[in-house]
Coordinates of C-alpha atoms in Angstrom, one line a residue:
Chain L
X785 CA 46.8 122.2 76.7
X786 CA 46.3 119.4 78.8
X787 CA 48.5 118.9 82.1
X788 CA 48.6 116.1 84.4
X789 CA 49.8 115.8 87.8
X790 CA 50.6 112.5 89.5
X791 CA 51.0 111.0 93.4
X792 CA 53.3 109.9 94.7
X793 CA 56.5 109.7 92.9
X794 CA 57.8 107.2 95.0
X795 CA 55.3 104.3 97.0
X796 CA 57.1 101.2 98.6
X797 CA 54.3 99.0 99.8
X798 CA 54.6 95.3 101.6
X799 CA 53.4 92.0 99.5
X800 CA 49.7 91.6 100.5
X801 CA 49.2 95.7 100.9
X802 CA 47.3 98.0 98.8
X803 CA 48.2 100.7 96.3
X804 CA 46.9 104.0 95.3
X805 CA 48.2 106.0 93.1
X806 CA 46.3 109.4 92.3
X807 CA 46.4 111.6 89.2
X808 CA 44.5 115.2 88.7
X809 CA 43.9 117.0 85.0
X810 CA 43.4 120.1 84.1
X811 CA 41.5 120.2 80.7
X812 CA 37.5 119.2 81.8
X813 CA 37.4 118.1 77.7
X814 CA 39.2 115.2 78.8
X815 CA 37.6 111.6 78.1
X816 CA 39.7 109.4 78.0
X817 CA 42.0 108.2 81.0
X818 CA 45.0 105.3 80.4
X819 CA 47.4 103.5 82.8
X820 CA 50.3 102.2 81.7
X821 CA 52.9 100.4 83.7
X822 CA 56.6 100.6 82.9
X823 CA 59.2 97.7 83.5
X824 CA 62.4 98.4 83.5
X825 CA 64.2 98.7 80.4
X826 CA 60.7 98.4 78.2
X827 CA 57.9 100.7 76.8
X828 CA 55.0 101.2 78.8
X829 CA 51.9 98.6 78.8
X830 CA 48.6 99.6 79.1
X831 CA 47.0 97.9 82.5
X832 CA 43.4 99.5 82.2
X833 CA 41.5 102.6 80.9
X834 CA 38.6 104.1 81.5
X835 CA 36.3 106.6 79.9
X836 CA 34.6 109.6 81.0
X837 CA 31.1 108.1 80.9
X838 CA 32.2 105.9 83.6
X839 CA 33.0 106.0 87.3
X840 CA 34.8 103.1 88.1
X841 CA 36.2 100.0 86.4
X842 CA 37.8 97.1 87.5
X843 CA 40.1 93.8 86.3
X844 CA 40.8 91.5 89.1
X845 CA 43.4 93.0 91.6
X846 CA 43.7 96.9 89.5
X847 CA 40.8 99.1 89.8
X848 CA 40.4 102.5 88.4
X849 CA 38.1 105.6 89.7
X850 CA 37.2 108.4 88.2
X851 CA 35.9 111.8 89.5
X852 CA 34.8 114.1 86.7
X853 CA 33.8 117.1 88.6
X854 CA 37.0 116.9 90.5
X855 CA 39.2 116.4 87.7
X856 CA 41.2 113.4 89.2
X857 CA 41.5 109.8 88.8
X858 CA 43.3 107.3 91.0
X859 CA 44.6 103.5 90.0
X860 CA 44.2 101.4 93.1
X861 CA 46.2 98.3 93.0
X862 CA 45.6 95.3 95.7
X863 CA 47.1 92.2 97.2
X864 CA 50.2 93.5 95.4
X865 CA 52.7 91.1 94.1
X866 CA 56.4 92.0 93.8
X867 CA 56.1 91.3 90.5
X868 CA 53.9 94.7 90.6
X869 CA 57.2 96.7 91.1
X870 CA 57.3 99.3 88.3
X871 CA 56.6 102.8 87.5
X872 CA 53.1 103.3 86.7
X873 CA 52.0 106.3 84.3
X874 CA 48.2 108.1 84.1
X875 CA 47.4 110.0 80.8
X876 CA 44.6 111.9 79.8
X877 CA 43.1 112.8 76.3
X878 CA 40.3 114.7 74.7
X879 CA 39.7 111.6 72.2
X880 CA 41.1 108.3 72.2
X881 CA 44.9 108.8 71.7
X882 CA 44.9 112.5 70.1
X883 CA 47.2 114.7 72.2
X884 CA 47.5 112.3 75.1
X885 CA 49.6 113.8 77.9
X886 CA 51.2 111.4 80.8
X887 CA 51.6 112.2 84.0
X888 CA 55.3 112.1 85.7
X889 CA 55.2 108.5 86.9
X890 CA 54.9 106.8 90.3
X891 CA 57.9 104.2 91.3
X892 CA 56.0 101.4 92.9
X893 CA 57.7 99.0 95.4
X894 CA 56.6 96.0 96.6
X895 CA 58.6 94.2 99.2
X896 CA 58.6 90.8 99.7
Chain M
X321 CA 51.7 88.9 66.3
X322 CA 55.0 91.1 66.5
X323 CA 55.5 94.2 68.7
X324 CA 56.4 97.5 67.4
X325 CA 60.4 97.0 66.8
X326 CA 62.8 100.1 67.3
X327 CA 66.1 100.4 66.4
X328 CA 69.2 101.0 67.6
X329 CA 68.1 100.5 71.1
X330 CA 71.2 102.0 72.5
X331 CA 73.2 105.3 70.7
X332 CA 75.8 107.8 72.0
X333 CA 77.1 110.6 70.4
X334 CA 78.8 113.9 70.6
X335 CA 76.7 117.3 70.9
X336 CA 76.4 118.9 67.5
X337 CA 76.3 115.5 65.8
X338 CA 73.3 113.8 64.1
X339 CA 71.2 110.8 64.7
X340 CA 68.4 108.7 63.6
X341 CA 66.2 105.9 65.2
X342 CA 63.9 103.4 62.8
X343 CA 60.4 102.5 64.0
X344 CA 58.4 99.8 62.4
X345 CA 54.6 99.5 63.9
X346 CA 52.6 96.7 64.1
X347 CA 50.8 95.2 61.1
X348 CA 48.0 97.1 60.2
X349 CA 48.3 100.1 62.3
X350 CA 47.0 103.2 61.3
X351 CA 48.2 106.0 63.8
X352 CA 52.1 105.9 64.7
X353 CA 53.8 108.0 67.5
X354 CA 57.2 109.2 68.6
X355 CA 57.3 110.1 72.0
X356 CA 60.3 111.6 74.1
X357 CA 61.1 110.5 78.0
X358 CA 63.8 112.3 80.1
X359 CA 64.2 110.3 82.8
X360 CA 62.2 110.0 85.7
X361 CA 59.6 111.9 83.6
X362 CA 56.5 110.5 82.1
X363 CA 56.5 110.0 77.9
X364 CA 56.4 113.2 75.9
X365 CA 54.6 113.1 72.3
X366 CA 56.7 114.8 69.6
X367 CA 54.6 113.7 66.8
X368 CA 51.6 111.7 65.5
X369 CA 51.2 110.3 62.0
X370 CA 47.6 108.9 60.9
X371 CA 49.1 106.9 57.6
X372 CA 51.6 108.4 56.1
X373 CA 50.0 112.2 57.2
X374 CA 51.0 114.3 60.4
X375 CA 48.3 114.7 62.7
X376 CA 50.1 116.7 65.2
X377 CA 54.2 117.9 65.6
X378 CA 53.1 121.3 68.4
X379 CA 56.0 119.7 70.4
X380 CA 58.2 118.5 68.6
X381 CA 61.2 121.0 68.1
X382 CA 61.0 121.3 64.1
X383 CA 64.4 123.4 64.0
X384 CA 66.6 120.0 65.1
X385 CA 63.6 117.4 64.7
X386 CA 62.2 115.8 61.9
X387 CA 60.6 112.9 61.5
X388 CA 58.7 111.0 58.1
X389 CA 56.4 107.5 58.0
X390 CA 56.9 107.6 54.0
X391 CA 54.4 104.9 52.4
X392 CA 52.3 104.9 56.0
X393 CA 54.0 102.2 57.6
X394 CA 57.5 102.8 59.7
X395 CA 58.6 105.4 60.5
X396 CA 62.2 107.6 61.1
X397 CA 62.8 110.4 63.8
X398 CA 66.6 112.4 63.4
X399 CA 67.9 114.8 65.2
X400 CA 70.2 117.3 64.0
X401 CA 72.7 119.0 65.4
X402 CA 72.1 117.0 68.9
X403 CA 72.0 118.9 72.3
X404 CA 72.8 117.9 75.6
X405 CA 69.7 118.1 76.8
X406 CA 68.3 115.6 73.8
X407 CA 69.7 112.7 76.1
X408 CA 66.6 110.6 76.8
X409 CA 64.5 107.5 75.4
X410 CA 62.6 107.7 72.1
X411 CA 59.4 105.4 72.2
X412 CA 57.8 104.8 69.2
X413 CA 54.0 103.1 70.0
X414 CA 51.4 102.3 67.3
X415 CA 47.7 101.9 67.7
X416 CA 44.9 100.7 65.3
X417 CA 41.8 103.0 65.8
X418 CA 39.6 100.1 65.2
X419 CA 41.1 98.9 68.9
X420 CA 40.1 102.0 70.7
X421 CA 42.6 103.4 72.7
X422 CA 45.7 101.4 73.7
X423 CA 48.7 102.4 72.4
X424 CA 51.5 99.8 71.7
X425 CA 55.3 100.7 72.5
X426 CA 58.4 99.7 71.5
X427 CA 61.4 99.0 73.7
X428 CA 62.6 102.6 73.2
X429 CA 66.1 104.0 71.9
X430 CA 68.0 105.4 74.4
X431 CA 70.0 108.6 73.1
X432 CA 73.0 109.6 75.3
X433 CA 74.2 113.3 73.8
X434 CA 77.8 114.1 75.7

């Protein structure tokens, strides 16, 4: 089955910075790549997805990219907010929602 | 319109003992998921209903586990006997196909097995 591997665990960033956050999967079926974001004491939230037939995809300050032939996809958050503060989660699936597997989470800190 | 709703959101018991969470999806959606997340791991899907029919349970440990959407709308998950090693959150999410992919989750129950 699918297995997804994600980087860092753990990012503490300064208001204004950037964030990347990078993810690798293993099963080239894949098509389908989410990002949810976690707050604490909630269910995750989807923040933006994008599909194998496309390299990049963006929605104002969150950005995704994806590398097929490489097998990995990164979220790149910028002029982060601490409002941003979170754990973010990547998933991969072979169709839409069908077997989705997520990736351990990355704790994201943004200091004020 | 309303959120998936979970219930209880908070639940101890004792190993050995039973338990049940209640997940009702949003309006209209098809597909309905339990997921499992130990902590500081990322979700875990124990099972997927489409309706009121199981699309896929591979993970979900059928000798203590069992789950039913009866009439395709909510849904329950038990456990039975509890083990330690049950202690976690159960996220129910919900998603209409004709959406594409996002899944919708509840708030989570959060199981603490001692």
């Amino acid at each position: 089955g699918e297995n997804v591997e994600q980087h860092p665990s753990t990012l503490s960033v300064q208001e204004g910075d950037s964030a990347v956050i990078k993810c690798t999967y293993s099963d080239s079926a894949s098509n389908y790549f989410p990002w949810y974001k976690q707050e604490l004491g909630k269910g995750p939230q989807l923040i933006i997805d994008i599909r194998s037939n496309v390299g990049e995809k963006k929605d104002q300050r969150i950005a995704v990219t994806l590398n097929k032939t490489a097998k990995h996809f990164s979220l790149h958050i910028t002029e982060t907010q601490p409002e941003d503060s979170a754990v973010y989660f990547c998933a991969a699936s072979i169709t839409y929602n069908n077997d989705m597997r997520f990736g351990a989470g990355t704790r994201l800190t943004v200091k004020p | 319109e309303a959120g998936v709703a979970q219930s209880p959101r908070y639940k101890i018991i004792e190993k050995r003992q039973s338990v049940a969470f209640w997940c009702n999806p949003i309006s209209g959606h098809a597909t309905l998921y339990w997921y499992q997340q130990i902590l500081g791991q990322g979700p875990k899907l124990l099972i997927q209903f489409q309706n009121n029919g199981v699309v896929d349970d591979s993970q979900l440990p059928k000798d203590r586990f069992s789950a039913e959407r009866l009439k395709g709308v909510d849904s329950t998950l038990k456990i039975q006997p509890a083990k330690l090693e049950d202690s976690a959150v159960y996220l129910c999410a919900s998603s209409s196909t004709g959406r594409g992919g996002e899944l919708f989750f509840g708030e989570g129950s959060r199981l603490t097995v001692l």
